[in-house]
Coordinates of C-alpha atoms and ligand atoms in Angstrom, one line a residue:
M35 CA 8.2 24.6 -16.3
N36 CA 6.6 27.7 -14.8
E37 CA 8.9 30.4 -16.2
S38 CA 6.9 33.2 -14.6
A39 CA 8.2 32.0 -11.2
I40 CA 11.8 32.0 -12.3
H41 CA 13.9 35.0 -11.2
V42 CA 16.5 36.2 -13.6
M43 CA 19.1 38.9 -13.2
V44 CA 20.2 41.0 -16.1
W45 CA 23.5 42.8 -15.8
A46 CA 22.1 45.9 -17.6
E47 CA 19.1 46.7 -19.8
I48 CA 19.6 44.9 -23.1
P49 CA 16.9 46.6 -25.1
V50 CA 16.2 43.9 -27.7
L51 CA 15.8 41.3 -24.9
M52 CA 13.9 43.1 -22.2
A53 CA 10.3 42.8 -23.3
E54 CA 10.4 39.1 -24.0
L55 CA 12.4 38.4 -20.9
E56 CA 10.0 40.4 -18.7
S57 CA 6.9 38.6 -20.2
Q58 CA 8.3 35.2 -19.2
F59 CA 10.5 35.7 -16.1
I60 CA 10.8 37.9 -13.0
V61 CA 13.6 40.2 -14.0
H62 CA 16.0 42.0 -11.6
N63 CA 18.3 44.6 -13.1
R64 CA 21.8 44.6 -11.7
A65 CA 22.4 48.3 -12.9
E66 CA 19.5 49.5 -10.6
I67 CA 20.8 47.8 -7.5
K68 CA 22.5 50.4 -5.2
D69 CA 22.7 48.6 -1.9
L70 CA 24.1 45.3 -3.1
A71 CA 24.4 43.7 0.4
G72 CA 20.8 44.7 1.3
W73 CA 19.4 43.5 -2.0
G74 CA 21.5 40.3 -1.9
A75 CA 20.2 39.3 1.5
A76 CA 16.5 39.8 0.5
E77 CA 16.5 38.9 -3.2
G78 CA 19.8 37.2 -4.1
P79 CA 18.7 33.6 -3.2
K80 CA 15.7 33.9 -5.6
I81 CA 17.9 34.4 -8.7
E82 CA 18.4 31.3 -10.8
A83 CA 19.8 32.8 -14.0
V84 CA 22.0 35.7 -15.0
I85 CA 21.8 37.3 -18.4
T86 CA 24.8 39.4 -19.5
N87 CA 26.8 40.3 -22.6
G88 CA 30.3 40.1 -24.0
M89 CA 31.2 43.5 -22.7
L90 CA 29.6 43.6 -19.3
G91 CA 30.6 40.1 -18.3
T92 CA 30.0 39.2 -14.6
E93 CA 31.3 40.4 -11.2
V94 CA 32.1 37.7 -8.8
E95 CA 31.2 40.1 -6.0
V96 CA 27.6 40.0 -7.2
L97 CA 27.5 36.3 -8.0
E98 CA 28.5 35.6 -4.4
F99 CA 25.0 36.9 -3.4
L100 CA 23.3 34.4 -5.7
P101 CA 23.6 31.0 -3.9
N102 CA 20.9 29.4 -6.1
L103 CA 22.3 30.6 -9.5
K104 CA 22.0 27.7 -12.0
V105 CA 23.0 29.2 -15.3
V106 CA 24.6 32.3 -17.0
C107 CA 23.5 33.2 -20.6
S108 CA 25.6 35.8 -22.4
M109 CA 24.6 37.8 -25.4
G110 CA 27.8 37.8 -27.4
V111 CA 30.4 35.3 -28.7
G112 CA 33.3 36.5 -26.6
Y113 CA 33.2 35.6 -22.9
D114 CA 36.6 36.9 -21.7
A115 CA 34.7 39.3 -19.4
I116 CA 32.9 36.4 -17.7
D117 CA 34.7 34.7 -14.8
T118 CA 34.4 31.2 -16.2
G119 CA 36.9 29.7 -13.8
Y120 CA 34.7 30.8 -10.8
L121 CA 31.5 29.7 -12.5
S122 CA 32.9 26.2 -13.4
H123 CA 34.1 25.9 -9.8
R124 CA 30.5 26.4 -8.7
G125 CA 29.3 24.0 -11.5
I126 CA 27.3 26.8 -13.3
P127 CA 27.1 26.4 -17.0
V128 CA 27.5 29.4 -19.4
S129 CA 26.1 29.9 -22.9
N130 CA 27.2 32.4 -25.5
T131 CA 25.8 33.4 -29.0
P132 CA 28.3 32.1 -31.6
D133 CA 27.7 32.1 -35.4
V134 CA 24.7 34.4 -35.6
L135 CA 26.9 37.4 -35.5
N136 CA 29.6 36.3 -38.0
D137 CA 28.2 38.3 -41.0
A138 CA 27.6 41.5 -39.0
V139 CA 31.1 41.5 -37.6
A140 CA 32.5 40.7 -41.0
E141 CA 30.6 43.6 -42.6
A142 CA 31.9 45.9 -39.9
A143 CA 35.4 44.8 -40.5
M144 CA 35.1 45.5 -44.3
A145 CA 33.4 48.8 -43.6
L146 CA 36.3 49.8 -41.3
M147 CA 38.9 48.7 -43.8
L148 CA 37.3 50.6 -46.7
C149 CA 36.7 53.7 -44.6
L150 CA 40.4 53.6 -43.5
T151 CA 42.0 53.2 -46.9
R152 CA 39.7 55.4 -48.8
R153 CA 39.7 58.0 -46.1
I154 CA 36.0 58.2 -45.9
S155 CA 35.8 59.9 -42.4
Q156 CA 38.3 62.5 -43.5
A157 CA 36.5 63.0 -46.8
E158 CA 33.2 63.7 -44.9
R159 CA 34.9 66.2 -42.6
F160 CA 36.5 67.8 -45.7
I161 CA 33.0 68.5 -47.2
R162 CA 31.4 69.5 -43.9
Q163 CA 34.3 72.0 -43.2
G164 CA 33.6 73.6 -46.6
A165 CA 37.0 72.6 -48.1
W166 CA 35.7 71.1 -51.3
G167 CA 36.4 73.6 -54.1
S168 CA 39.2 75.4 -52.5
Q169 CA 41.4 72.3 -51.7
T170 CA 42.1 68.9 -53.3
F171 CA 41.2 65.9 -51.3
P172 CA 44.2 63.5 -51.2
A173 CA 43.8 60.1 -52.9
G174 CA 43.4 56.9 -50.9
Y175 CA 44.6 53.4 -51.6
Q176 CA 42.6 50.5 -52.9
L177 CA 42.2 47.1 -51.4
T178 CA 42.4 45.2 -54.7
G179 CA 45.6 43.3 -55.0
K180 CA 46.7 43.9 -51.4
T181 CA 47.3 41.4 -48.6
C182 CA 44.9 41.0 -45.9
G183 CA 46.7 39.5 -42.9
M184 CA 44.2 37.6 -40.6
V185 CA 45.2 37.4 -37.0
G186 CA 42.6 34.8 -36.2
L187 CA 40.8 32.6 -38.7
G188 CA 38.0 31.2 -36.7
K189 CA 34.4 31.4 -37.9
I190 CA 34.3 35.2 -37.9
G191 CA 37.8 35.5 -39.3
R192 CA 36.9 33.2 -42.3
T193 CA 33.7 35.2 -42.9
I194 CA 35.9 38.3 -43.1
A195 CA 38.5 36.6 -45.3
R196 CA 35.8 35.5 -47.8
R197 CA 34.6 39.1 -48.1
A198 CA 38.2 40.4 -48.4
E199 CA 38.8 37.8 -51.2
A200 CA 35.7 39.2 -53.0
F201 CA 37.5 42.6 -53.0
G202 CA 40.4 41.1 -54.8
M203 CA 42.7 40.8 -51.7
N204 CA 45.2 38.0 -51.0
I205 CA 44.6 36.3 -47.7
A206 CA 47.4 35.3 -45.3
Y207 CA 47.1 34.1 -41.7
Y208 CA 49.1 32.9 -38.8
R209 CA 48.0 30.1 -36.4
R210 CA 49.8 29.0 -33.4
G211 CA 49.0 25.4 -34.1
G212 CA 50.1 25.5 -37.7
P213 CA 48.1 25.7 -40.9
Y214 CA 44.5 24.6 -41.1
A215 CA 43.9 21.5 -43.3
N216 CA 41.8 22.1 -46.4
L217 CA 42.4 25.9 -46.5
D218 CA 44.1 27.5 -49.4
Y219 CA 45.0 30.7 -47.7
R220 CA 48.8 31.3 -47.2
H221 CA 49.9 30.4 -43.7
C222 CA 52.8 32.5 -42.2
H223 CA 55.1 30.9 -39.6
S224 CA 54.9 33.8 -37.2
I225 CA 52.8 36.8 -36.4
I226 CA 55.9 38.9 -37.4
E227 CA 56.0 37.3 -40.8
L228 CA 52.3 37.9 -41.2
A229 CA 52.6 41.5 -40.2
T230 CA 55.5 42.0 -42.6
E231 CA 53.5 40.6 -45.5
A232 CA 50.2 42.3 -44.6
D233 CA 49.0 45.6 -46.0
Y234 CA 45.9 45.4 -43.7
L235 CA 46.3 43.4 -40.5
V236 CA 42.8 42.3 -39.2
V237 CA 42.6 41.2 -35.6
I238 CA 39.8 38.8 -34.8
V239 CA 41.0 36.5 -32.0
P240 CA 39.2 36.0 -28.6
G241 CA 40.3 38.3 -25.8
G242 CA 41.8 37.1 -22.5
P243 CA 45.2 36.3 -21.1
D244 CA 46.4 34.1 -24.0
T245 CA 46.0 37.0 -26.5
R246 CA 46.8 40.0 -24.3
H247 CA 49.1 42.4 -26.3
L248 CA 49.6 40.0 -29.1
I249 CA 49.8 43.1 -31.2
N250 CA 52.8 44.8 -29.6
D251 CA 55.7 47.1 -30.6
D252 CA 57.4 44.4 -32.7
V253 CA 54.3 43.5 -34.6
L254 CA 53.5 47.1 -35.3
A255 CA 57.1 47.7 -36.5
A256 CA 56.8 44.7 -38.8
L257 CA 53.5 45.9 -40.2
G258 CA 55.3 49.1 -41.2
R259 CA 54.6 52.6 -42.3
N260 CA 52.5 51.8 -45.4
S261 CA 50.1 49.4 -43.7
Y262 CA 47.0 49.5 -41.5
L263 CA 45.7 47.8 -38.4
I264 CA 42.0 46.9 -38.0
N265 CA 40.8 45.6 -34.6
V266 CA 37.3 44.1 -34.3
S267 CA 38.1 41.7 -31.5
R268 CA 39.0 43.0 -28.0
G269 CA 41.0 46.0 -26.9
S270 CA 43.2 43.8 -24.8
V271 CA 44.7 42.1 -27.8
V272 CA 46.5 45.3 -28.9
D273 CA 49.0 47.1 -26.7
E274 CA 47.2 50.5 -26.9
A275 CA 50.2 52.5 -25.7
A276 CA 52.5 50.9 -28.4
L277 CA 49.8 51.5 -31.0
I278 CA 49.5 55.2 -30.1
A279 CA 53.3 55.6 -30.2
S280 CA 53.5 53.9 -33.5
L281 CA 50.7 56.1 -35.0
Q282 CA 52.4 59.2 -33.6
T283 CA 55.7 58.5 -35.2
G284 CA 54.3 57.2 -38.5
G285 CA 55.3 53.6 -37.7
I286 CA 52.0 52.4 -39.3
A287 CA 49.8 54.2 -41.8
G288 CA 46.6 54.2 -39.8
A289 CA 44.2 52.1 -37.7
A290 CA 40.5 51.3 -37.5
L291 CA 39.4 50.4 -34.0
D292 CA 36.0 49.1 -32.9
V293 CA 37.3 48.0 -29.5
F294 CA 39.5 49.5 -26.8
K295 CA 41.3 48.7 -23.6
N296 CA 39.0 50.5 -21.2
E297 CA 35.6 50.8 -23.0
P298 CA 33.9 53.2 -23.2
L299 CA 37.0 55.3 -22.6
V300 CA 39.0 56.1 -25.8
P301 CA 42.4 57.7 -25.3
E302 CA 42.5 61.4 -26.3
E303 CA 45.6 60.7 -28.5
L304 CA 43.6 58.4 -30.7
I305 CA 40.7 60.9 -30.9
E306 CA 43.0 63.6 -32.1
M307 CA 44.5 61.5 -34.9
D308 CA 43.2 62.0 -38.5
N309 CA 44.4 58.6 -39.7
V310 CA 42.4 56.6 -37.2
I311 CA 38.8 55.4 -37.5
L312 CA 37.0 54.9 -34.1
T313 CA 33.7 53.1 -33.6
P314 CA 31.9 52.2 -30.4
H315 CA 32.2 48.4 -30.3
L316 CA 29.5 48.1 -33.0
G317 CA 30.7 44.9 -34.7
S318 CA 27.6 42.8 -34.1
S319 CA 25.3 45.8 -33.9
T320 CA 22.8 45.4 -36.6
H321 CA 19.0 45.0 -36.0
E322 CA 19.1 41.5 -37.6
T323 CA 22.0 40.2 -35.7
R324 CA 21.1 41.7 -32.3
Q325 CA 17.7 40.1 -32.7
A326 CA 19.2 36.7 -33.6
M327 CA 21.6 37.0 -30.6
A328 CA 18.6 37.9 -28.3
D329 CA 16.6 35.0 -29.7
L330 CA 19.5 32.6 -29.0
V331 CA 19.9 33.9 -25.4
L332 CA 16.2 33.2 -24.8
A333 CA 16.3 29.9 -26.4
N334 CA 19.2 28.8 -24.3
L335 CA 17.5 30.0 -21.1
R336 CA 14.2 28.2 -22.0
Q337 CA 15.9 25.0 -22.9
F338 CA 18.0 25.1 -19.7
F339 CA 14.9 25.4 -17.6
N340 CA 13.1 22.7 -19.6
D341 CA 15.7 20.0 -19.7
G342 CA 18.9 21.3 -18.0
T343 CA 20.9 21.6 -21.2
L344 CA 22.1 24.6 -23.3
I345 CA 22.0 25.0 -27.0
T346 CA 25.4 26.8 -27.2
P347 CA 27.3 26.1 -24.0
I348 CA 30.9 27.4 -23.7
N349 CA 31.9 25.0 -21.0
Ligands
8YV506 C1 28.9 42.8 -28.3 C2 30.8 41.2 -28.7 O1 29.8 43.6 -27.8 O2 30.0 39.1 -29.2 C3 30.9 39.7 -28.7 O3 31.8 39.1 -28.1 O4 31.8 41.8 -28.2 C4 29.7 41.9 -29.2 O5 28.8 41.1 -30.0 C5 28.1 42.4 -27.1 O6 28.4 41.2 -26.5 C6 26.7 42.7 -27.4 O7 25.8 42.2 -26.5

C-alpha cells in the first residue's frame, strides 16, 4: 500500500486527526471547497475515502462528485447523519467508532445529572452575581435512592447505569423487544411506564427515524413536575417544542441537554430558562476519548487500504 498516493476527503477539520492524516494521505477539506462543481470535475475522481463525524455526516450532493469513493470512516458512534442507504446502494462500506467513547459519554451524563439536581450552574451564577451573603441558595435534590429511567440500554446506556447504581440509584429501563436476559434492572412495559417511575429520565438511544420524537408530550407528562430529563443522544429523539412547552408550564422539573434539534442552534426559550443545563454536544469530548476515536478512524482507514476490511464496520 502506498498511502501517500491515496486521496482522502475530510468533511471538516477534525483537529485530533489532521496531523496524522496529512502525514499519510493527500487530504482535501470539504469545508474549504467553495466551487463544488469545479472542484468535483478536477479532483472528485481522485478521492477514495471520506472522513467525517457523527454530527457532520455526509451530503449526497458531494458524494455524487466522488465516483471512485471506496470507504467512509466516521469519528463517532452514531451514524444517523450519514446517508447509509445511498452508500450501501453504491456498495461503499462505512466504519464508526463504537465502545471507545462509552466512559466519556457516561461521565458526561452523570455530570449533567448531578449539575441539574444540585443546581450547580445556578449556584455558580449565584456567587458570580454577588448574591452569597445577602440571599440563601435554595437546596437541591440528591440522586441517592431515586430512579434512573434509561431510555436505551446499549453499551453506553449500561455504562451510565453502572455509574448511576454507584450513586445509589435504582435503575429501570424500557426496551421495545422486551427485557434483556441476564440483566437485573427493572424492565418497564412501555416508555410511559418508565417515565412515570423515573425521577431522572436519561435518553441514550441512536438517532434517526425510528426514535424521532420518542420523548413527546405524553412521555413528558408522565415524567411529571418533580422529575428531570437528560439527553445525551441526539436532539431528534426529543420533541423540542413539546419539551419547551413542558418546561415553561412546570410540566417537568428541569432538563439537561447536550444535543439539540438544529445544532449548533439552541432555542432562545431554553437559553432563558434557569432550570435547564445546556452543553455543546460534548459527550465524547475528552482528550483521552477523542484520541482513541481518532486512532480507531485511522486504524479503520489503514486496514481498509491494506486488506479491504474494516475493524468496526456499521454495514
Ligand atoms: C461526537 C457523537 O459528536 O459519537 C457520536 O455519535 O455524537 C459524538 O461522539 C462526534 O461524532 C465527534 O466526532
